[in-house]
Amino acid sequence: MADVDAVHAYHGLEAVACYQDWEPRSRVEVATEVAKWADGGWDRQAPEAIVFAVTLRDTGALIGDIVLLFRDRDARQGEIGFSFNPSHGGKGYATEAVPAVFSVGFGHFNLHRILGRCDARNRPSWQLMQRLGMRREAHFREHALFKGVWDEEFHYAMLAREWAEMDRGGS
Ligand SMILES: CC(C)(COP(=O)(O)OP(=O)(O)OC[C@H]1O[C@@H](n2cnc3c(N)ncnc32)[C@H](O)[C@@H]1OP(=O)(O)O)[C@@H](O)C(=O)NCCC(=O)NCCS
């Protein structure tokens, strides 16, 4: 719960919430979320989701979170989502952190495929997924209403064998 203020610093922003299925969160709402996340995962046999805190190595400051959702146990399908504090954006931190979550998903949890969905207008998000080597699998056009306007959604994915084959530059 000591992370509530750090998470609120970005979950409370319209710029972070605008392409997510939630509105900017109050501190109380963030506290409720963080309590759920803390109650989440590793010690459970079959968690529904695990939320990872991303911290700076030097200071320990929390600068973002990455969620790994378990969508289909039999088909071993996962999904990722990410939110970072914009004051730490543009430095490659998400590019560094998301592969660590892939390692957990494909390695520890033996997932077969990890999906990432984003609004087509959310360029930083789809650029991040492209930079990570995920494949764009779909572009849904005006298939739903999102916050009152037609939704354009990209789906990106990575298969376990693609992850294994990818040259991670020794990392
Ligand atoms: C999606 C999100 C995490 C992307 O953040 P980001 O800052 O673009 O991503 P990174 O931290 O990996 O930084 C990449 C940028 O740093 C630059 N960079 C600097 N050093 C770098 C390094 N060592 N490695 C990689 N990139 C580096 C890259 O060139 C890139 O800059 P560019 O956007 O000008 O091309 C962020 O925009 C966010 O949290 N948005 C709000 C929440 C959201 O919409 N989530 C997705 C919902 S689907």
CSV table of C-alpha atoms and ligand atoms in Angstrom, one decimal:
chain,number,residue,atom,x,y,z
A,1,MET,CA,0.0,0.0,0.0
A,2,ALA,CA,3.1,2.2,0.2
A,3,ASP,CA,2.9,2.4,-3.6
A,4,VAL,CA,-0.5,4.2,-3.7
A,5,ASP,CA,0.8,7.7,-4.1
A,6,ALA,CA,3.3,6.7,-6.8
A,7,VAL,CA,0.5,4.9,-8.8
A,8,HIS,CA,-2.0,7.7,-8.3
A,9,ALA,CA,0.6,10.1,-9.7
A,10,TYR,CA,-0.1,8.6,-13.2
A,11,HIS,CA,-3.4,6.7,-12.8
A,12,GLY,CA,-5.0,10.0,-11.9
A,13,LEU,CA,-4.0,11.5,-15.3
A,14,GLU,CA,-6.3,11.8,-18.3
A,15,ALA,CA,-3.3,11.2,-20.6
A,16,VAL,CA,-2.8,7.8,-19.0
A,17,ALA,CA,-6.5,6.8,-18.7
A,18,CYS,CA,-7.8,8.1,-22.0
A,19,TYR,CA,-7.2,4.8,-24.0
A,20,GLN,CA,-7.9,2.5,-21.1
A,21,ASP,CA,-11.3,1.2,-20.0
A,22,TRP,CA,-11.2,3.3,-16.9
A,23,GLU,CA,-11.4,7.0,-16.2
A,24,PRO,CA,-8.7,9.0,-14.2
A,25,ARG,CA,-8.6,7.5,-10.8
A,26,SER,CA,-8.9,9.2,-7.4
A,27,ARG,CA,-6.5,8.3,-4.7
A,28,VAL,CA,-9.2,6.2,-3.0
A,29,GLU,CA,-9.8,4.3,-6.3
A,30,VAL,CA,-6.1,3.7,-6.7
A,31,ALA,CA,-5.8,2.4,-3.2
A,32,THR,CA,-8.6,-0.1,-3.9
A,33,GLU,CA,-6.8,-1.2,-7.1
A,34,VAL,CA,-3.4,-1.5,-5.4
A,35,ALA,CA,-5.0,-3.6,-2.7
A,36,LYS,CA,-6.4,-6.0,-5.3
A,37,TRP,CA,-3.0,-6.1,-7.1
A,38,ALA,CA,-1.2,-6.9,-3.9
A,39,ASP,CA,-3.7,-9.7,-3.2
A,40,GLY,CA,-3.1,-11.0,-6.7
A,41,GLY,CA,-0.8,-13.7,-7.7
A,42,TRP,CA,2.3,-15.5,-7.2
A,43,ASP,CA,1.2,-17.6,-4.3
A,44,ARG,CA,-2.1,-18.6,-6.0
A,45,GLN,CA,-2.2,-21.8,-8.1
A,46,ALA,CA,-4.1,-20.1,-10.9
A,47,PRO,CA,-4.0,-16.3,-10.7
A,48,GLU,CA,-6.3,-14.3,-13.0
A,49,ALA,CA,-3.8,-11.6,-13.3
A,50,ILE,CA,-0.5,-10.4,-11.9
A,51,VAL,CA,0.4,-6.8,-11.8
A,52,PHE,CA,4.1,-6.0,-11.9
A,53,ALA,CA,5.5,-2.8,-10.5
A,54,VAL,CA,8.2,-1.2,-12.5
A,55,THR,CA,10.8,0.6,-10.4
A,56,LEU,CA,14.0,2.5,-11.2
A,57,ARG,CA,17.1,0.5,-10.3
A,58,ASP,CA,18.9,3.5,-8.7
A,59,THR,CA,16.1,5.0,-6.5
A,60,GLY,CA,13.5,2.3,-6.3
A,61,ALA,CA,10.9,4.8,-7.4
A,62,LEU,CA,7.8,3.2,-8.9
A,63,ILE,CA,7.3,4.5,-12.5
A,64,GLY,CA,4.8,2.2,-14.0
A,65,ASP,CA,2.9,-1.1,-13.9
A,66,ILE,CA,2.5,-4.0,-16.3
A,67,VAL,CA,-0.4,-6.4,-16.0
A,68,LEU,CA,-0.3,-10.0,-17.2
A,69,LEU,CA,-3.8,-11.5,-17.6
A,70,PHE,CA,-4.5,-15.2,-17.9
A,71,ARG,CA,-7.2,-15.4,-20.5
A,72,ASP,CA,-7.6,-19.1,-21.4
A,73,ARG,CA,-5.9,-21.8,-19.3
A,74,ASP,CA,-6.3,-24.6,-21.8
A,75,ALA,CA,-5.0,-22.7,-24.7
A,76,ARG,CA,-2.4,-20.9,-22.5
A,77,GLN,CA,-3.3,-17.4,-23.7
A,78,GLY,CA,-2.1,-14.3,-21.9
A,79,GLU,CA,-2.6,-10.6,-22.4
A,80,ILE,CA,-0.5,-7.7,-21.3
A,81,GLY,CA,-1.3,-4.1,-20.5
A,82,PHE,CA,0.9,-1.3,-19.4
A,83,SER,CA,0.7,2.1,-17.8
A,84,PHE,CA,3.7,4.3,-17.2
A,85,ASN,CA,4.1,7.7,-15.5
A,86,PRO,CA,4.6,10.1,-18.4
A,87,SER,CA,7.3,12.0,-16.5
A,88,HIS,CA,9.5,9.0,-17.1
A,89,GLY,CA,8.4,8.4,-20.7
A,90,GLY,CA,10.5,8.4,-23.7
A,91,LYS,CA,13.5,6.8,-22.0
A,92,GLY,CA,13.0,3.2,-23.0
A,93,TYR,CA,11.8,2.0,-19.6
A,94,ALA,CA,8.7,0.3,-21.0
A,95,THR,CA,10.8,-1.3,-23.7
A,96,GLU,CA,13.1,-2.7,-21.1
A,97,ALA,CA,10.4,-3.8,-18.6
A,98,VAL,CA,7.8,-5.5,-20.8
A,99,PRO,CA,10.2,-8.3,-22.0
A,100,ALA,CA,10.8,-9.1,-18.4
A,101,VAL,CA,7.1,-9.8,-18.1
A,102,PHE,CA,7.2,-11.9,-21.3
A,103,SER,CA,9.9,-14.0,-19.7
A,104,VAL,CA,7.7,-14.6,-16.7
A,105,GLY,CA,4.6,-15.4,-19.0
A,106,PHE,CA,6.4,-17.7,-21.4
A,107,GLY,CA,8.9,-19.1,-18.9
A,108,HIS,CA,7.4,-19.4,-15.5
A,109,PHE,CA,3.7,-19.8,-16.7
A,110,ASN,CA,4.4,-21.6,-19.9
A,111,LEU,CA,2.0,-19.4,-21.9
A,112,HIS,CA,1.6,-20.2,-25.6
A,113,ARG,CA,0.7,-16.7,-26.8
A,114,ILE,CA,0.6,-13.2,-25.3
A,115,LEU,CA,-1.8,-10.6,-26.8
A,116,GLY,CA,-1.6,-6.8,-26.5
A,117,ARG,CA,-4.6,-4.6,-27.5
A,118,CYS,CA,-4.5,-0.9,-28.0
A,119,ASP,CA,-6.5,2.0,-29.5
A,120,ALA,CA,-5.2,2.7,-33.0
A,121,ARG,CA,-4.8,6.4,-32.0
A,122,ASN,CA,-2.4,5.3,-29.2
A,123,ARG,CA,0.8,5.6,-31.2
A,124,PRO,CA,3.2,5.2,-28.2
A,125,SER,CA,1.4,1.9,-27.3
A,126,TRP,CA,1.5,0.3,-30.7
A,127,GLN,CA,5.0,1.6,-31.4
A,128,LEU,CA,6.1,-0.1,-28.2
A,129,MET,CA,4.6,-3.4,-29.2
A,130,GLN,CA,6.2,-3.2,-32.6
A,131,ARG,CA,9.5,-2.3,-31.1
A,132,LEU,CA,9.2,-5.4,-28.9
A,133,GLY,CA,8.8,-7.6,-32.0
A,134,MET,CA,5.1,-8.3,-31.5
A,135,ARG,CA,3.1,-8.9,-34.7
A,136,ARG,CA,0.1,-6.8,-35.7
A,137,GLU,CA,-2.6,-9.4,-36.0
A,138,ALA,CA,-5.7,-7.3,-36.4
A,139,HIS,CA,-7.1,-3.9,-37.0
A,140,PHE,CA,-10.7,-3.7,-35.9
A,141,ARG,CA,-12.5,-0.8,-37.5
A,142,GLU,CA,-15.4,0.9,-35.8
A,143,HIS,CA,-16.3,-2.5,-34.2
A,144,ALA,CA,-17.5,-0.9,-30.9
A,145,LEU,CA,-18.0,2.3,-29.1
A,146,PHE,CA,-15.2,3.4,-26.8
A,147,LYS,CA,-15.9,6.2,-24.5
A,148,GLY,CA,-18.7,7.4,-26.8
A,149,VAL,CA,-16.8,7.3,-30.1
A,150,TRP,CA,-16.1,4.6,-32.7
A,151,ASP,CA,-13.3,2.3,-31.6
A,152,GLU,CA,-10.3,1.5,-33.8
A,153,GLU,CA,-8.3,-1.3,-32.1
A,154,PHE,CA,-5.0,-3.0,-33.0
A,155,HIS,CA,-4.2,-6.4,-31.8
A,156,TYR,CA,-0.6,-7.4,-31.4
A,157,ALA,CA,0.7,-10.8,-30.3
A,158,MET,CA,3.8,-12.9,-29.6
A,159,LEU,CA,3.9,-16.7,-29.7
A,160,ALA,CA,6.2,-18.6,-27.3
A,161,ARG,CA,8.3,-19.9,-30.2
A,162,GLU,CA,8.7,-16.4,-31.6
A,163,TRP,CA,9.8,-15.2,-28.2
A,164,ALA,CA,12.3,-18.1,-28.0
A,165,GLU,CA,13.6,-17.5,-31.6
A,166,MET,CA,14.0,-13.8,-31.1
A,167,ASP,CA,17.5,-12.6,-30.6
A,168,ARG,CA,17.3,-10.8,-27.3
A,169,GLY,CA,20.9,-9.5,-27.7
A,170,GLY,CA,22.1,-11.7,-24.9
A,171,SER,CA,19.6,-10.3,-22.3
B,1,LIG,C1,2.4,3.0,-23.8
B,1,LIG,C2,3.6,3.6,-23.0
B,1,LIG,C3,4.0,2.7,-21.8
B,1,LIG,C4,4.8,3.9,-23.9
B,1,LIG,O1,5.7,4.7,-23.2
B,1,LIG,P1,7.0,5.2,-24.0
B,1,LIG,O2,7.7,6.2,-23.1
B,1,LIG,O3,6.7,5.5,-25.4
B,1,LIG,O4,7.9,3.8,-24.0
B,1,LIG,P2,9.4,3.6,-23.5
B,1,LIG,O5,9.5,3.8,-22.1
B,1,LIG,O6,9.8,2.2,-24.0
B,1,LIG,O7,10.2,4.7,-24.3
B,1,LIG,C5,10.3,4.6,-25.7
B,1,LIG,C6,10.8,5.9,-26.2
B,1,LIG,O8,12.1,6.2,-25.6
B,1,LIG,C7,13.1,6.3,-26.6
B,1,LIG,N1,14.3,5.6,-26.0
B,1,LIG,C8,15.3,6.3,-25.4
B,1,LIG,N2,16.2,5.4,-24.9
B,1,LIG,C9,15.7,4.2,-25.2
B,1,LIG,C10,16.3,2.9,-25.0
B,1,LIG,N3,17.4,2.7,-24.4
B,1,LIG,N4,15.5,1.8,-25.4
B,1,LIG,C11,14.4,2.0,-26.1
B,1,LIG,N5,13.9,3.2,-26.3
B,1,LIG,C12,14.5,4.3,-25.9
B,1,LIG,C13,12.5,5.6,-27.8
B,1,LIG,O9,13.1,6.0,-29.0
B,1,LIG,C14,11.1,6.0,-27.7
B,1,LIG,O10,11.0,7.3,-28.1
B,1,LIG,P3,9.9,7.8,-29.2
B,1,LIG,O11,8.5,7.5,-28.6
B,1,LIG,O12,10.2,9.2,-29.4
B,1,LIG,O13,10.2,6.9,-30.4
B,1,LIG,C15,3.1,5.0,-22.4
B,1,LIG,O14,2.8,5.9,-23.5
B,1,LIG,C16,1.9,5.0,-21.5
B,1,LIG,O15,2.0,4.5,-20.3
B,1,LIG,N6,0.8,5.5,-21.9
B,1,LIG,C17,-0.4,5.6,-21.1
B,1,LIG,C18,-1.1,4.3,-20.8
B,1,LIG,C19,-1.5,3.6,-22.0
B,1,LIG,O16,-2.0,4.2,-23.0
B,1,LIG,N7,-1.2,2.3,-22.0
B,1,LIG,C20,-1.6,1.4,-23.1
B,1,LIG,C21,-3.0,1.1,-23.1
B,1,LIG,S1,-3.3,0.0,-24.5
